[in-house]
Coordinates of C-alpha atoms and ligand atoms in Angstrom, one line a residue:
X265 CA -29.8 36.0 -31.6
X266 CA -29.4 35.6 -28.4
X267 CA -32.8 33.5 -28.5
X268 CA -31.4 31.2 -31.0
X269 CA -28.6 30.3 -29.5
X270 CA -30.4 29.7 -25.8
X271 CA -32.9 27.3 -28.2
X272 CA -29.7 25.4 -29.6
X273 CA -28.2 25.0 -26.3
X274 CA -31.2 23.8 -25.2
X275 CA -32.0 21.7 -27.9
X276 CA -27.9 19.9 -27.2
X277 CA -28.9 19.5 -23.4
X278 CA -31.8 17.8 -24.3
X279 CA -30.2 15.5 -26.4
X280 CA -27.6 15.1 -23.9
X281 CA -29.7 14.6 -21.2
X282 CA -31.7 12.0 -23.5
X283 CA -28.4 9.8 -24.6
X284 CA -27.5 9.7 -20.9
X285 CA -30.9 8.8 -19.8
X286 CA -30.9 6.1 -22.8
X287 CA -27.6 5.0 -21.4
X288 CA -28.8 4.8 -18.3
X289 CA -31.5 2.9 -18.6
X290 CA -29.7 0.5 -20.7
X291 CA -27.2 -0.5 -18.4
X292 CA -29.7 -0.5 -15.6
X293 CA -31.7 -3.2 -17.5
X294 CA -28.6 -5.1 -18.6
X295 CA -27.2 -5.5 -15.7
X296 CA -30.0 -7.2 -13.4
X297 CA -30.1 -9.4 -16.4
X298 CA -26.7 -9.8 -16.1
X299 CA -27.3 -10.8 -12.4
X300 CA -29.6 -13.5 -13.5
X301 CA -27.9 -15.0 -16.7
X302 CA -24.5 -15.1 -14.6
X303 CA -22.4 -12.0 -16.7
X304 CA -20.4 -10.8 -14.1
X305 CA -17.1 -11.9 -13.7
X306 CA -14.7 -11.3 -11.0
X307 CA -10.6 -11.0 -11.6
X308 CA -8.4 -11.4 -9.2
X309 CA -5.6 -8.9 -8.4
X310 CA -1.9 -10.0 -6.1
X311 CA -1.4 -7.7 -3.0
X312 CA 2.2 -8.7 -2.2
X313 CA 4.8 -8.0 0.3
X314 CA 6.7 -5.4 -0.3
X315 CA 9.8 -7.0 0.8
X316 CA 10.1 -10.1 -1.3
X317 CA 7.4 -10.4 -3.2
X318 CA 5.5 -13.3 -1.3
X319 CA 1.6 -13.2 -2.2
X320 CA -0.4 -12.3 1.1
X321 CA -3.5 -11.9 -0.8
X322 CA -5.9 -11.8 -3.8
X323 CA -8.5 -8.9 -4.3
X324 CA -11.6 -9.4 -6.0
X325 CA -12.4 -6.8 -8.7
X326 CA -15.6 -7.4 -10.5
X327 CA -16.2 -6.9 -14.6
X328 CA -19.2 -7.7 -16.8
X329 CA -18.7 -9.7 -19.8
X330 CA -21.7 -7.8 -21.5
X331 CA -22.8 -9.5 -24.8
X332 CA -22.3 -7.4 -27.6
X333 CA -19.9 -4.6 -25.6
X334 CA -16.9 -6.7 -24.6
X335 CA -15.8 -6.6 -20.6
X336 CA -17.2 -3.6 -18.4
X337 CA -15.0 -2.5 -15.8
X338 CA -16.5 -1.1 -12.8
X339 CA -16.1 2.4 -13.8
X340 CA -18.8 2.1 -16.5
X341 CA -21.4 0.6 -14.8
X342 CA -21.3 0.9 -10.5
X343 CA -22.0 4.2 -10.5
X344 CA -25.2 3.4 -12.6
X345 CA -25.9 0.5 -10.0
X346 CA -25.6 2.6 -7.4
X347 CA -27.8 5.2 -8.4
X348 CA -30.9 2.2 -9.6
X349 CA -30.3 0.8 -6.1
X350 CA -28.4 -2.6 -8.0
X351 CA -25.4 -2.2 -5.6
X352 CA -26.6 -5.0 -2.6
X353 CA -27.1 -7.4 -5.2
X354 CA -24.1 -7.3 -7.2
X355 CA -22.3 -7.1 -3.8
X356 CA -24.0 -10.0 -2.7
X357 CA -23.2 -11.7 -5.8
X358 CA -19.6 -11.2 -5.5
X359 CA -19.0 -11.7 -2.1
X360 CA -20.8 -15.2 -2.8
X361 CA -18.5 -16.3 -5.8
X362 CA -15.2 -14.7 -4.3
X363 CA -15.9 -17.0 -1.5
X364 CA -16.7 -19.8 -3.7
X365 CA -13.8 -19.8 -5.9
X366 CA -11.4 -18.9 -3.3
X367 CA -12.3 -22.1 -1.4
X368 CA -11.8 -24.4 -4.3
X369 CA -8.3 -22.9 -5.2
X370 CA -5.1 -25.4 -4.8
X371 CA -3.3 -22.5 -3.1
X372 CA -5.1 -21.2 -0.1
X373 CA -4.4 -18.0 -0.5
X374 CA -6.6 -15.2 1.0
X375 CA -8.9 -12.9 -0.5
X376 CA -10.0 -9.4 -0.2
X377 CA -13.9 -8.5 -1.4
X378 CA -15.0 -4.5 -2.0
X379 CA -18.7 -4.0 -0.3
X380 CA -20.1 -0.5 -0.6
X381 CA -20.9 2.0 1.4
X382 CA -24.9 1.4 1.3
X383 CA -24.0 -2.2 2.8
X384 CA -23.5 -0.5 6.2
X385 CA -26.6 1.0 5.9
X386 CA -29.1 -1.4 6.0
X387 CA -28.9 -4.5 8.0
X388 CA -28.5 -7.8 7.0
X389 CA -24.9 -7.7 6.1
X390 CA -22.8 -9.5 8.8
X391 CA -25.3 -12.3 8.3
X392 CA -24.6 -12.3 4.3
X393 CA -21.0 -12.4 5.4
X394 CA -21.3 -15.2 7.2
X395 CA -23.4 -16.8 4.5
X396 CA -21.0 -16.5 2.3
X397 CA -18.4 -18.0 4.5
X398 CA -20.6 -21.5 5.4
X399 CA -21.8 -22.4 1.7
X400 CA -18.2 -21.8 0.6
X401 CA -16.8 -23.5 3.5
X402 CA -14.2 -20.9 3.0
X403 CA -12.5 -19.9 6.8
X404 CA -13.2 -16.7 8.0
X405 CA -9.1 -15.9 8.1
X406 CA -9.0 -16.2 4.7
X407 CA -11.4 -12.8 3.4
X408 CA -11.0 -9.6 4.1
X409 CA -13.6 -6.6 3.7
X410 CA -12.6 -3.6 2.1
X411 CA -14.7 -0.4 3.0
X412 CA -14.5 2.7 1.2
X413 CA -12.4 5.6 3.2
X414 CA -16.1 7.5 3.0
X415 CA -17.5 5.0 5.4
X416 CA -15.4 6.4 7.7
X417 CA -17.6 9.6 8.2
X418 CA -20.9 7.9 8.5
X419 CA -21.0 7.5 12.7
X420 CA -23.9 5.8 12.4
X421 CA -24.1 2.8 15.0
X422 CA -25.2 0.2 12.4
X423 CA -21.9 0.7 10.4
X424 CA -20.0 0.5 13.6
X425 CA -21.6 -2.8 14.4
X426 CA -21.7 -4.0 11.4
X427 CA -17.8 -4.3 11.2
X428 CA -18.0 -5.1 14.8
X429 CA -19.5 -8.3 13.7
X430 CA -17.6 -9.0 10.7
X431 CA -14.6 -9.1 12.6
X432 CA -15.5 -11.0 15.6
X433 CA -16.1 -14.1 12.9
X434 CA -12.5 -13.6 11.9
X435 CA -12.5 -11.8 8.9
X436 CA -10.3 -8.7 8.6
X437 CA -11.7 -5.0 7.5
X438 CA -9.1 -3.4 5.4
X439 CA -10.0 0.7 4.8
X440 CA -9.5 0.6 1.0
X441 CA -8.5 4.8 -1.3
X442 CA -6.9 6.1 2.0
X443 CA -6.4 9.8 1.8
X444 CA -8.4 9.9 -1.3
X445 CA -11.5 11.8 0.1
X446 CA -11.8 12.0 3.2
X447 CA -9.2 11.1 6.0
X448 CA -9.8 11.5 9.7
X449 CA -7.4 10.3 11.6
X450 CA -9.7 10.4 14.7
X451 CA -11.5 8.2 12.9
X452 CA -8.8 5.4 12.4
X453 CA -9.2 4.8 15.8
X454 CA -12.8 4.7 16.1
X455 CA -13.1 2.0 13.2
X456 CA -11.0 -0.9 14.2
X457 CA -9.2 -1.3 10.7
X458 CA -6.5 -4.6 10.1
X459 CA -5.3 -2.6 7.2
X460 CA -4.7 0.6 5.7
X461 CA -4.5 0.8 2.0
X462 CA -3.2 3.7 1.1
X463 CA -4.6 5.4 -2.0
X464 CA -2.7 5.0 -5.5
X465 CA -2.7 8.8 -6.0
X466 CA -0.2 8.8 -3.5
X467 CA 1.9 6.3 -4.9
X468 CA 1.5 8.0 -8.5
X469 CA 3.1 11.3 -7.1
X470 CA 5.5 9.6 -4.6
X471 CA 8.6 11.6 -6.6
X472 CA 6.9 14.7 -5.4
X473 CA 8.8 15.5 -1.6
X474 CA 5.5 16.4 -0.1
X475 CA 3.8 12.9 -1.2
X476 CA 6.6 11.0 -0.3
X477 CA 6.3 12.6 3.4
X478 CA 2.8 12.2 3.5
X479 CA 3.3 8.1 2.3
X480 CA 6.0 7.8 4.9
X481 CA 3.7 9.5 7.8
X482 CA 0.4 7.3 7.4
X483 CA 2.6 4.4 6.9
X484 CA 4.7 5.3 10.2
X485 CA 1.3 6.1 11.9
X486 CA -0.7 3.0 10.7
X487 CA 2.1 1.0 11.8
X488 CA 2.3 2.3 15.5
X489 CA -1.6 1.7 15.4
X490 CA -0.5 -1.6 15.0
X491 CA -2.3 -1.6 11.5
X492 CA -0.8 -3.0 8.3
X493 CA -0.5 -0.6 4.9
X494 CA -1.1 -1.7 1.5
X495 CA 0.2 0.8 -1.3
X496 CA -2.2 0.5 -3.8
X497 CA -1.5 1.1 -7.7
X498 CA 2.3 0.7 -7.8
X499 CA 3.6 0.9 -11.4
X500 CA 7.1 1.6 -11.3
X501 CA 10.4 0.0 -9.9
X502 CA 10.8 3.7 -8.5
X503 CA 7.9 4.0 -6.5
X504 CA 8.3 0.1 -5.1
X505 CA 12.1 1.2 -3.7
X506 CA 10.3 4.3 -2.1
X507 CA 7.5 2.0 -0.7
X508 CA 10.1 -0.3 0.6
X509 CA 12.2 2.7 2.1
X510 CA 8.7 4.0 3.4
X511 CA 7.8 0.7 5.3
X512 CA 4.8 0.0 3.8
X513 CA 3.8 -3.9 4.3
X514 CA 2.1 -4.6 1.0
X515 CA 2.1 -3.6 -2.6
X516 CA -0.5 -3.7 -5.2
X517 CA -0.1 -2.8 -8.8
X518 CA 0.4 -3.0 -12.4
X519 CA 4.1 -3.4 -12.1
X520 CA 3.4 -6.8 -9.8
X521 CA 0.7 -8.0 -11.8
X522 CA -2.6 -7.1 -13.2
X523 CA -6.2 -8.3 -12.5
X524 CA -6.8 -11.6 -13.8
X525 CA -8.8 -14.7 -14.1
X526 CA -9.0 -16.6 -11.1
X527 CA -7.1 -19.4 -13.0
X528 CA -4.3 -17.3 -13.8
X529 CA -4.3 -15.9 -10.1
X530 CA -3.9 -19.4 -8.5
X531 CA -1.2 -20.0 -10.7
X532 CA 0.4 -16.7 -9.3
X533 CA 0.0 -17.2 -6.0
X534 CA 1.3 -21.0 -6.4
X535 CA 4.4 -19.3 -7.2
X536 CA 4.5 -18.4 -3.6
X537 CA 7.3 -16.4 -2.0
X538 CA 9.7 -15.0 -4.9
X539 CA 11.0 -11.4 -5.7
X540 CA 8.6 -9.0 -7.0
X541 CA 8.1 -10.2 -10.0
X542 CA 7.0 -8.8 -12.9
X543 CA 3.4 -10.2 -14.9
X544 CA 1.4 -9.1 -17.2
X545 CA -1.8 -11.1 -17.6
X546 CA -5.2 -10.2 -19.0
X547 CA -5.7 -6.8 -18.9
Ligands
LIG632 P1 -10.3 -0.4 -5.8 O1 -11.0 -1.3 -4.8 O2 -9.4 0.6 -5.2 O3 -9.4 -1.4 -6.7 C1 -8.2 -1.0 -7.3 C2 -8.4 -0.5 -8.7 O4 -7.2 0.0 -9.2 C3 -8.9 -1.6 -9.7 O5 -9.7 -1.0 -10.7 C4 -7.5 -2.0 -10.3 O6 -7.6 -2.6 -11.6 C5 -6.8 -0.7 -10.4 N1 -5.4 -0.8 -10.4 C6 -4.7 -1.7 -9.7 N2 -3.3 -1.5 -9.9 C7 -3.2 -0.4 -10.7 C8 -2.1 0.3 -11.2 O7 -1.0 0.0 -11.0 N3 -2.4 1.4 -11.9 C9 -3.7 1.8 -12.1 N4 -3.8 2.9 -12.9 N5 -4.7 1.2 -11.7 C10 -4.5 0.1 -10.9 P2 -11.1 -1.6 -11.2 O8 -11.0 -3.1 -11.2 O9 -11.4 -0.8 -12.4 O10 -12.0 -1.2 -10.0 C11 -12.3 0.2 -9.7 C12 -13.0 0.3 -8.4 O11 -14.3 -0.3 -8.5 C13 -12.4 -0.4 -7.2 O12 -11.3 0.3 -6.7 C14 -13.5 -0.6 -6.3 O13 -13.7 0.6 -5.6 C15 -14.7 -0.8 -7.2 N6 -15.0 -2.2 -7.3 C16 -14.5 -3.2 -8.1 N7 -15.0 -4.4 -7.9 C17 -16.0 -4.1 -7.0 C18 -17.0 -5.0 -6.3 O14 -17.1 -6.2 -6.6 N8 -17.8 -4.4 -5.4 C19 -17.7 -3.1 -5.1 N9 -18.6 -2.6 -4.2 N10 -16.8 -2.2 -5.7 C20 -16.0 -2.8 -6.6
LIG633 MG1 -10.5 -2.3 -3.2
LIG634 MG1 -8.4 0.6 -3.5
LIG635 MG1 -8.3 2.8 -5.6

């Protein structure tokens, strides 16, 4: 008996292991079709101040209008980039349009652009940044970096230098998930960050006393850094009063608006300086 059942469990992890190589390899041939025929998409997301409202910036979140399977979001198919070594190009890819759309918007509002962690790894990047910048003709004070909190472990010179680069040309490096993974404070000082976004798990649990001291702490410590704090997935008019009460600069969230079409986004941020208002738009 004991056989049979060590045959049927291996018979389901076989089968498992099958549909997730299937999978795999389905979405890794999609998508570097999907980077030649022009699939990806990129949504726009409002970071706004916290105080009134005013739009300080737009962040770039990709999706991939796959034929047949409706919109990816990033959580169905960057991990599978990652691991077929797809990530530089569909970072290239959006860094390129982010900047090109940005610098044909009415409104110049600023954007924010997600690079991975493998981008500080090999070289190449501040020039792809740069790049990026002089076919747009987009200015450099108008896009931000974000760079995952796990960058912040890797001390190897090229990522320091790397970011060194980036923002001598003017763009900003904002440290995007804080406190999600792994947060050394030692490090905050090492990296020379513009802003702090502080993760949404924080925000999510910000009823909880110890949260809320932990909020108010990084916020107080990023500010006498003299770094700004974004508070990332705010969904409630609760955890926006606690924000406010906490000092955070910038809010990001379902509650102030969704990711959404570029269109939509310039029409948001047209808008300009208003109370926190509340928009639902393509979700
Ligand atoms: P992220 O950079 O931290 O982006 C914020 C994510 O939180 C977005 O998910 C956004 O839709 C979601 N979000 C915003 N407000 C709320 C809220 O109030 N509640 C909840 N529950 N979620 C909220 P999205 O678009 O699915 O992206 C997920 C992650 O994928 C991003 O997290 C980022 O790490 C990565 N990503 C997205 N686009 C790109 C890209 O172009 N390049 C790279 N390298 N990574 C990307
Ligand atoms: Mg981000
Ligand atoms: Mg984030
Ligand atoms: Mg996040």
């Amino acid at each position: 008996r004991a056989k049979r059942s060590e045959i049927g469990a291996s018979a389901v992890f076989d089968e498992a292991l099958h549909g997730w190589a299937a999978r795999r390899l389905d979405v890794e041939n999609g998508l570097r079709q999907a980077l030649r025929r022009g699939e990806l998409r990129l949504h726009y997301q409002p970071i706004v101040r916290a105080g009134d409202g005013f739009v300080e910036r737009m962040e770039a979140l990709v999706r991939w209008h796959r034929p047949g399977h409706g919109v990816l979001g990033p959580a169905e198919f960057l991990e599978i980039a990652g691991e077929a070594g797809l990530m530089p190009q569909v970072d290239r890819w959006v860094l390129r349009l982010a900047c090109a759309q940005a610098a044909q918007w009415q409104t110049p509002v600023p954007i924010a652009v997600n690079l991975s962690p493998i981008m500080f790894a090999q070289p190449g990047t501040a020039d792809l940044v740069t790049a990026a910048l002089a076919e747009s003709g987009l200015p450099a004070h108008r896009l931000a970096i974000e760079i995952p909190e796990t960058l912040l472990g890797n001390d190897r010179p090229i990522v320091t230098e790397t970011l060194k680069a980036i923002r001598a040309f003017g763009v900003e490096v904002h440290l995007d998930d804080f406190g999600a993974q792994y947060s050394s404070l030692a490090r905050l000082r090492d990296f020379k960050i513009d802003v702090l976004k502080i993760d949404r798990s924080f925000v999510a649990n910000i009823d909880d006393p110890t949260n809320r001291a932990i909020v108010r702490a990084v916020a107080g410590l990023a500010r006498s850094l003299g770094i700004r704090t974004v508070a990332e997935g705010v969904e409630t008019d609760e955890q926006l009063r606690e924000l406010q009460d906490a000092q955070c600069d910038f809010v990001q969230g379902y509650l102030i608006a969704r990711p959404m079409t570029g269109q939509w986004a310039t029409d948001f941020a047209a808008r300009g300086a208003g109370s926190v208002v509340h928009h639902q738009a393509d979700p």
